[in-house]
Coordinates of C-alpha atoms in Angstrom, one line a residue:
M16 CA 35.0 54.0 -65.2
M17 CA 37.6 53.1 -67.9
S18 CA 40.2 55.7 -68.8
I19 CA 42.9 55.9 -71.5
V20 CA 46.6 56.8 -71.2
V21 CA 48.8 57.5 -74.2
V22 CA 52.5 56.7 -74.1
A23 CA 55.5 56.3 -76.4
C24 CA 57.7 53.3 -75.7
L25 CA 61.2 52.2 -76.6
S26 CA 61.0 48.5 -76.9
L27 CA 63.1 46.7 -74.3
F28 CA 64.0 44.0 -76.8
A29 CA 64.3 45.9 -80.1
N30 CA 65.3 49.4 -81.2
L31 CA 61.8 50.3 -82.1
I32 CA 59.9 53.4 -80.9
V33 CA 56.1 53.0 -80.8
N34 CA 54.2 56.2 -80.6
S35 CA 50.7 57.0 -79.3
I36 CA 49.9 53.7 -77.6
E37 CA 46.5 53.9 -76.0
I38 CA 46.4 51.9 -72.8
P39 CA 43.0 51.5 -71.0
F40 CA 43.0 51.5 -67.2
I41 CA 40.7 51.8 -64.2
K42 CA 41.3 54.1 -61.3
N43 CA 41.2 53.0 -57.6
V44 CA 40.9 49.3 -58.1
T45 CA 43.3 46.3 -57.8
L46 CA 43.2 43.0 -59.7
I47 CA 43.5 40.2 -57.1
P48 CA 43.8 36.7 -58.6
R49 CA 43.1 33.7 -56.4
Y50 CA 46.8 33.2 -56.2
N51 CA 49.8 35.2 -57.5
W52 CA 52.0 32.5 -59.0
N53 CA 51.7 34.1 -62.5
S54 CA 52.6 37.6 -61.4
T55 CA 55.8 39.6 -61.5
M56 CA 56.7 42.5 -59.2
M57 CA 58.8 45.4 -60.3
T58 CA 59.9 48.1 -57.9
N59 CA 61.4 51.6 -58.2
Q60 CA 59.9 52.0 -61.7
T61 CA 58.2 54.9 -63.4
L62 CA 54.7 54.3 -64.7
D63 CA 55.9 54.6 -68.3
N64 CA 58.5 52.0 -67.6
C65 CA 55.9 49.6 -66.3
I66 CA 53.6 50.2 -69.3
C67 CA 56.4 49.7 -71.8
F68 CA 57.6 46.5 -70.1
S69 CA 54.1 45.2 -69.9
L70 CA 53.6 45.5 -73.7
E71 CA 56.0 42.6 -74.3
S72 CA 54.0 39.8 -72.7
F73 CA 51.6 40.9 -69.9
V74 CA 47.8 41.3 -70.1
A75 CA 47.4 43.5 -67.0
F76 CA 49.2 45.2 -64.2
N77 CA 48.5 46.9 -60.9
W78 CA 50.2 50.3 -60.5
F79 CA 50.9 51.2 -56.9
P80 CA 51.8 54.8 -55.7
N81 CA 55.1 53.5 -54.2
K82 CA 56.4 53.1 -57.8
T83 CA 55.7 49.4 -57.9
C84 CA 53.9 47.4 -60.5
E85 CA 52.5 43.9 -60.3
L86 CA 52.3 42.4 -63.8
F87 CA 50.2 39.4 -64.9
V88 CA 51.1 37.1 -67.8
T89 CA 47.5 35.7 -67.9
Y90 CA 44.3 36.1 -66.0
S91 CA 43.4 33.7 -63.2
K92 CA 40.1 32.0 -63.9
T93 CA 39.0 33.1 -60.4
Y94 CA 39.8 36.7 -59.3
Q95 CA 38.5 39.8 -57.6
I96 CA 38.7 43.4 -58.7
R97 CA 38.7 45.3 -55.4
S98 CA 38.2 49.0 -54.8
T99 CA 41.5 50.3 -53.6
E100 CA 42.4 54.0 -53.3
N101 CA 45.3 55.4 -55.4
I102 CA 45.9 52.2 -57.3
R103 CA 45.3 51.7 -61.0
L104 CA 44.7 48.6 -63.1
Y105 CA 46.1 48.8 -66.6
F106 CA 45.3 46.6 -69.6
P107 CA 48.3 47.0 -71.9
Q108 CA 47.1 44.5 -74.5
G109 CA 43.6 45.8 -74.5
I110 CA 42.5 42.3 -73.3
F111 CA 40.1 42.1 -70.4
P112 CA 39.4 39.3 -68.0
N113 CA 36.4 37.0 -68.5
K114 CA 33.8 36.9 -65.7
S115 CA 35.3 35.2 -62.6
E116 CA 34.1 31.6 -62.7
C117 CA 33.6 28.7 -60.4
C118 CA 36.7 26.5 -60.7
M119 CA 35.3 23.0 -59.8
R120 CA 31.6 22.7 -59.6
D121 CA 31.5 18.9 -59.3
I122 CA 32.1 18.5 -55.5
N123 CA 32.2 14.7 -55.6
Y124 CA 34.9 14.8 -58.3
L125 CA 36.8 17.4 -56.4
L126 CA 36.7 15.5 -53.1
T127 CA 37.9 12.3 -54.9
K128 CA 40.9 14.2 -56.3
L129 CA 41.7 15.7 -52.9
R130 CA 41.5 12.3 -51.1
N131 CA 43.8 10.8 -53.8
G132 CA 46.1 13.9 -54.0
T133 CA 49.5 14.6 -52.6
W134 CA 49.3 15.2 -48.8
T135 CA 52.2 17.0 -47.2
Y136 CA 52.6 17.3 -43.4
V137 CA 54.7 19.8 -41.5
N138 CA 54.9 19.7 -37.7
T139 CA 54.5 23.1 -36.1
T140 CA 53.7 24.7 -32.8
L141 CA 50.8 26.7 -34.5
N142 CA 47.3 26.4 -33.3
R143 CA 45.4 29.3 -34.9
N144 CA 44.2 30.6 -38.3
L145 CA 46.0 30.7 -41.6
L146 CA 46.2 33.4 -44.3
T147 CA 48.1 34.3 -47.5
D148 CA 49.8 37.5 -48.0
D149 CA 51.1 39.5 -51.0
N150 CA 54.4 37.7 -50.8
A151 CA 52.5 34.4 -51.6
Y152 CA 53.4 33.1 -48.1
I153 CA 51.3 31.1 -45.8
V154 CA 51.1 33.0 -42.5
S155 CA 50.1 32.0 -39.0
I156 CA 50.9 32.6 -35.4
E157 CA 52.1 30.8 -32.3
S158 CA 50.0 32.0 -29.3
D159 CA 52.2 32.0 -26.3
P160 CA 54.9 33.2 -26.5
P161 CA 53.7 35.2 -29.6
Y162 CA 55.5 34.4 -32.9
L163 CA 54.6 35.2 -36.5
V164 CA 55.5 32.3 -38.7
R165 CA 55.6 32.2 -42.5
F166 CA 55.9 29.3 -45.0
H167 CA 56.3 28.9 -48.7
S168 CA 53.0 28.0 -50.2
Q169 CA 54.2 25.5 -52.7
N170 CA 56.1 23.2 -50.3
L171 CA 55.5 24.5 -46.7
T172 CA 59.2 25.1 -46.1
L173 CA 59.8 27.7 -43.4
V174 CA 60.4 31.3 -44.5
S175 CA 60.6 33.0 -41.1
R176 CA 59.7 32.7 -37.5
N177 CA 59.8 36.0 -35.6
S178 CA 58.8 37.2 -32.2
I179 CA 56.1 39.9 -32.4
G180 CA 56.9 41.4 -29.0
T181 CA 55.9 40.8 -25.4
S182 CA 52.4 41.0 -23.9
P183 CA 50.7 39.5 -20.9
E184 CA 48.1 38.2 -23.3
S185 CA 48.4 35.3 -25.8
V186 CA 47.8 36.1 -29.5
Q187 CA 44.6 34.6 -30.8
I188 CA 44.2 35.8 -34.4
I189 CA 46.2 37.1 -37.3
G190 CA 44.7 39.3 -40.0
Y191 CA 46.2 41.0 -43.1
F192 CA 45.5 44.0 -45.2
N193 CA 47.6 46.1 -47.6
G194 CA 51.0 44.8 -46.6
V195 CA 50.4 44.8 -42.9
Y196 CA 49.8 41.9 -40.5
F197 CA 47.3 42.5 -37.6
A198 CA 48.0 40.3 -34.6
G199 CA 45.1 40.3 -32.1
F200 CA 46.1 39.6 -28.5
N201 CA 43.4 38.1 -26.3
N202 CA 42.5 41.3 -24.4
G203 CA 44.5 43.6 -26.7
P204 CA 46.3 45.2 -28.3
I205 CA 45.9 44.6 -32.0
R206 CA 49.5 44.8 -33.1
M207 CA 50.3 46.0 -36.7
I208 CA 53.4 44.5 -38.3
D209 CA 55.1 45.4 -41.6
S210 CA 55.0 42.3 -43.9
Q211 CA 58.3 43.2 -45.5
N212 CA 60.7 43.9 -42.6
L213 CA 58.5 42.5 -39.8
T214 CA 58.9 45.7 -37.7
I215 CA 56.0 46.7 -35.3
L216 CA 54.3 49.7 -36.8
A217 CA 51.6 50.5 -34.3
N218 CA 49.3 49.1 -31.6
L219 CA 45.5 49.5 -31.3
F220 CA 44.5 49.6 -27.7
S221 CA 40.9 49.7 -26.7
S222 CA 38.8 48.5 -23.7
A223 CA 36.4 47.0 -26.3
I224 CA 39.0 44.3 -27.1
T225 CA 38.2 41.4 -24.8
S226 CA 38.7 37.8 -25.9
I227 CA 39.3 38.7 -29.6
R228 CA 39.0 35.8 -32.0
G229 CA 38.3 37.2 -35.5
I230 CA 39.6 40.1 -37.6
M231 CA 38.4 41.3 -41.0
F232 CA 38.3 44.5 -43.0
L233 CA 35.6 46.5 -44.8
N234 CA 35.5 49.7 -46.9
N235 CA 38.9 49.2 -48.4
G236 CA 40.5 48.8 -45.0
R237 CA 39.0 51.9 -43.4
T238 CA 36.9 49.7 -41.1
L239 CA 38.4 46.9 -39.0
V240 CA 35.9 44.5 -37.5
A241 CA 36.8 42.2 -34.6
S242 CA 34.8 39.4 -32.9
M243 CA 34.8 39.2 -29.1
F244 CA 34.3 35.6 -28.1
N245 CA 33.2 35.8 -24.4
S246 CA 30.9 38.8 -24.8
N247 CA 29.3 37.8 -28.1
L248 CA 30.2 41.2 -29.7
T249 CA 31.3 42.4 -33.1
C250 CA 33.3 45.6 -32.6
F251 CA 33.9 48.1 -35.4
F252 CA 37.0 50.4 -35.5
E253 CA 37.3 53.2 -38.0
R254 CA 40.5 54.6 -39.5
I255 CA 40.7 58.3 -38.7
S256 CA 40.3 60.6 -41.7
N257 CA 43.5 62.0 -42.9
G258 CA 45.4 59.9 -40.3
S259 CA 47.9 57.2 -40.9
L260 CA 47.0 53.7 -42.3
F261 CA 47.3 52.4 -38.8
D262 CA 45.4 55.0 -36.9
Y263 CA 42.2 53.1 -35.9
T264 CA 39.8 54.2 -33.2
Y265 CA 36.8 52.5 -31.7
S266 CA 33.5 53.3 -33.4
Y267 CA 30.7 51.1 -32.2
Q268 CA 29.7 47.5 -31.3
Q269 CA 26.8 45.2 -31.8
K270 CA 25.6 42.4 -29.5
V271 CA 25.0 39.3 -31.6
N272 CA 22.9 36.2 -31.2
V273 CA 25.8 34.0 -32.2
S274 CA 27.0 32.1 -29.2
M275 CA 30.7 32.6 -28.7
I276 CA 31.3 34.3 -32.1
H277 CA 34.6 33.4 -33.5
G278 CA 35.8 33.6 -37.1
L279 CA 34.8 36.4 -39.5
T280 CA 34.7 36.2 -43.3
A281 CA 33.9 39.3 -45.3
V282 CA 32.0 39.0 -48.6
N283 CA 31.7 42.7 -49.4
D284 CA 31.3 46.0 -47.4
N285 CA 27.7 45.2 -46.4
Y286 CA 27.8 41.4 -45.9
F287 CA 29.9 39.0 -43.9
Y288 CA 29.8 35.6 -42.1
G289 CA 30.5 34.7 -38.5
T290 CA 30.9 31.3 -36.9
S291 CA 29.6 30.1 -33.6
Y292 CA 32.3 28.3 -31.7
K293 CA 29.8 26.8 -29.2
D294 CA 27.0 25.6 -31.5
N295 CA 28.8 24.9 -34.8
L296 CA 26.7 27.4 -36.8
I297 CA 27.4 30.0 -39.5
Y298 CA 25.5 33.2 -39.6
S299 CA 25.4 35.9 -42.2
F300 CA 25.4 39.6 -41.2
E301 CA 23.9 42.1 -43.6
N302 CA 23.7 45.9 -43.6
T303 CA 21.2 47.1 -46.1
N304 CA 20.9 50.8 -45.3
E305 CA 24.4 51.9 -44.2
S306 CA 23.3 52.1 -40.6
R307 CA 25.0 50.6 -37.6
I308 CA 22.6 47.7 -37.5
W309 CA 23.6 44.4 -39.0
I310 CA 20.8 41.8 -39.6
E311 CA 21.7 38.3 -38.6
K312 CA 20.5 35.1 -40.4
L313 CA 21.4 31.5 -39.8
I314 CA 23.0 30.0 -42.9
V315 CA 24.6 26.7 -41.9
N316 CA 23.7 24.4 -39.0
A317 CA 26.5 21.9 -38.6
S318 CA 25.5 20.9 -35.0
S319 CA 24.4 17.4 -36.0
T320 CA 27.4 16.6 -38.3
T321 CA 30.0 15.7 -35.7
A322 CA 30.6 15.0 -32.0
S323 CA 29.5 17.7 -29.6
S324 CA 33.1 18.1 -28.4
S325 CA 34.2 19.7 -31.6
N326 CA 34.0 23.4 -32.2
G327 CA 33.6 25.6 -35.3
L328 CA 36.3 28.3 -35.4
F329 CA 36.7 29.5 -39.0
V330 CA 34.9 29.1 -42.3
T331 CA 36.2 29.5 -45.8
I332 CA 34.0 30.3 -48.8
D333 CA 35.2 29.0 -52.2
D334 CA 34.6 30.5 -55.6
C335 CA 31.5 28.4 -56.1
G336 CA 29.9 29.9 -53.0
R337 CA 30.4 26.7 -50.9
F338 CA 31.2 26.8 -47.2
W339 CA 34.2 24.7 -46.0
F340 CA 33.7 24.3 -42.3
P341 CA 36.5 22.4 -40.4
L342 CA 35.2 20.5 -37.4
A343 CA 37.7 18.2 -35.7
A344 CA 38.7 15.3 -38.1
S345 CA 36.6 16.5 -41.0
I346 CA 36.0 19.5 -43.2
F347 CA 32.3 19.7 -43.9
I348 CA 31.2 21.3 -47.2
F349 CA 27.8 23.0 -47.5
D350 CA 26.2 24.6 -50.5
E351 CA 24.9 28.2 -50.7
N352 CA 21.6 27.1 -49.1
G353 CA 23.3 25.5 -46.1
T354 CA 22.8 21.9 -47.3
L355 CA 25.6 19.4 -46.5
I356 CA 27.1 18.1 -49.8
G357 CA 30.3 16.4 -48.8
N358 CA 33.2 16.1 -46.3
L359 CA 37.0 15.6 -46.3
T360 CA 38.4 13.6 -43.4
S361 CA 41.9 13.5 -41.9
P362 CA 41.8 10.8 -39.1
N363 CA 43.0 11.9 -35.7
S364 CA 43.1 15.5 -36.7
I365 CA 41.5 18.6 -35.1
M366 CA 41.3 20.8 -38.1
I367 CA 40.4 24.5 -37.4
D368 CA 41.1 26.5 -40.6
V369 CA 41.5 25.8 -44.3
L370 CA 42.9 28.0 -47.1
I371 CA 41.9 27.3 -50.7
L372 CA 44.7 28.2 -53.1
D373 CA 44.8 28.1 -56.9
N374 CA 43.6 24.8 -58.5
Y375 CA 42.0 23.8 -55.2
V376 CA 45.3 23.2 -53.3
L377 CA 44.2 23.1 -49.6
V378 CA 46.3 24.3 -46.7
I379 CA 44.9 23.2 -43.3
S380 CA 45.7 24.2 -39.7
D381 CA 45.5 21.1 -37.6
R382 CA 46.0 21.3 -33.8
K383 CA 45.6 17.7 -32.9
N384 CA 46.7 16.9 -29.3
I385 CA 49.9 15.0 -29.9
Q386 CA 51.5 17.2 -32.6
K387 CA 50.2 20.4 -34.2
Q388 CA 50.8 20.5 -37.9
I389 CA 50.0 22.1 -41.2
I390 CA 48.6 19.9 -44.0
R391 CA 48.9 20.8 -47.7
I392 CA 46.8 18.8 -50.1
D393 CA 47.4 19.1 -53.9
P394 CA 44.7 17.4 -56.0
H395 CA 46.6 18.0 -59.2
L396 CA 43.9 19.9 -60.9
Q397 CA 44.1 22.7 -63.4
C398 CA 41.4 25.4 -63.4

């Protein structure tokens, strides 16, 4: 529901007082563009200061309860408006975003641009998934010993490489929500790490955590879902009411038909995807009546697209609803109906995860046998 706030501002660039400005806003939501290159963060500000500053040249801003505002010069063509408690989205110019659109519908043209784009390679010791955080960093992990590693997204230069504590288990997956990294160790714990100062905030211990491979979040972070590789389980942990943001407890689990379930990708609170490491399949999981039963459906069968020795770890869904499924030396692209429509190949690679940034810049985790690396591909497109 749209609301209105009325403020009086002293212009930051002229000695002019403007009275009774009506600023529309929406409660409990966050504007999340595909990527935050056009945003500005202001900390230790009052709400009135953020509103008045935004009137100069910003179309929208997120207001956070820690007195921080994230201001946007323009709207990204592709974005989400996500339900988020205690955050407000303001529209200081009274200009609202258009419907989120598909950036590049012509897959053949896109693949040609990617193949002929700028490929950047950085050698690493990483061999797991990738994510982006609110700092616009590319984030991943080293399994054993466990390190959290961050790179600048525009050139892959190293930002930091920090130990995330000791454990008899190797770390297998990194997740992220609301300024916190979630590092999943093979048989536990799930370790929560502050994304600003990299301190360990908490550990989630549970006997349900066995061979963890995927982490995702539902219900505005109140539900943490993890995939258990060897036991073919999805396990659901709920944040305790009135507890801290890190106080999760085991709720329930579901045995799945997906053999060696691995990566998890949330679409909304009632729908997500899971990959089969063994069979190179992608299943959807849907909850239609808010029960604890999730209905499985085979969406993509990639078993015949590559050698049987390759395995499907993670899948990425682009803004056109296409599935980007890395399998060894190729990323196979399937449409919404599960039909193969193209592929992107990197010879001698073993690609396991792909991020899609603004303007279809790809960042790929490649754990080929000789030298693990991250690949960044810039197709030089403008959406």
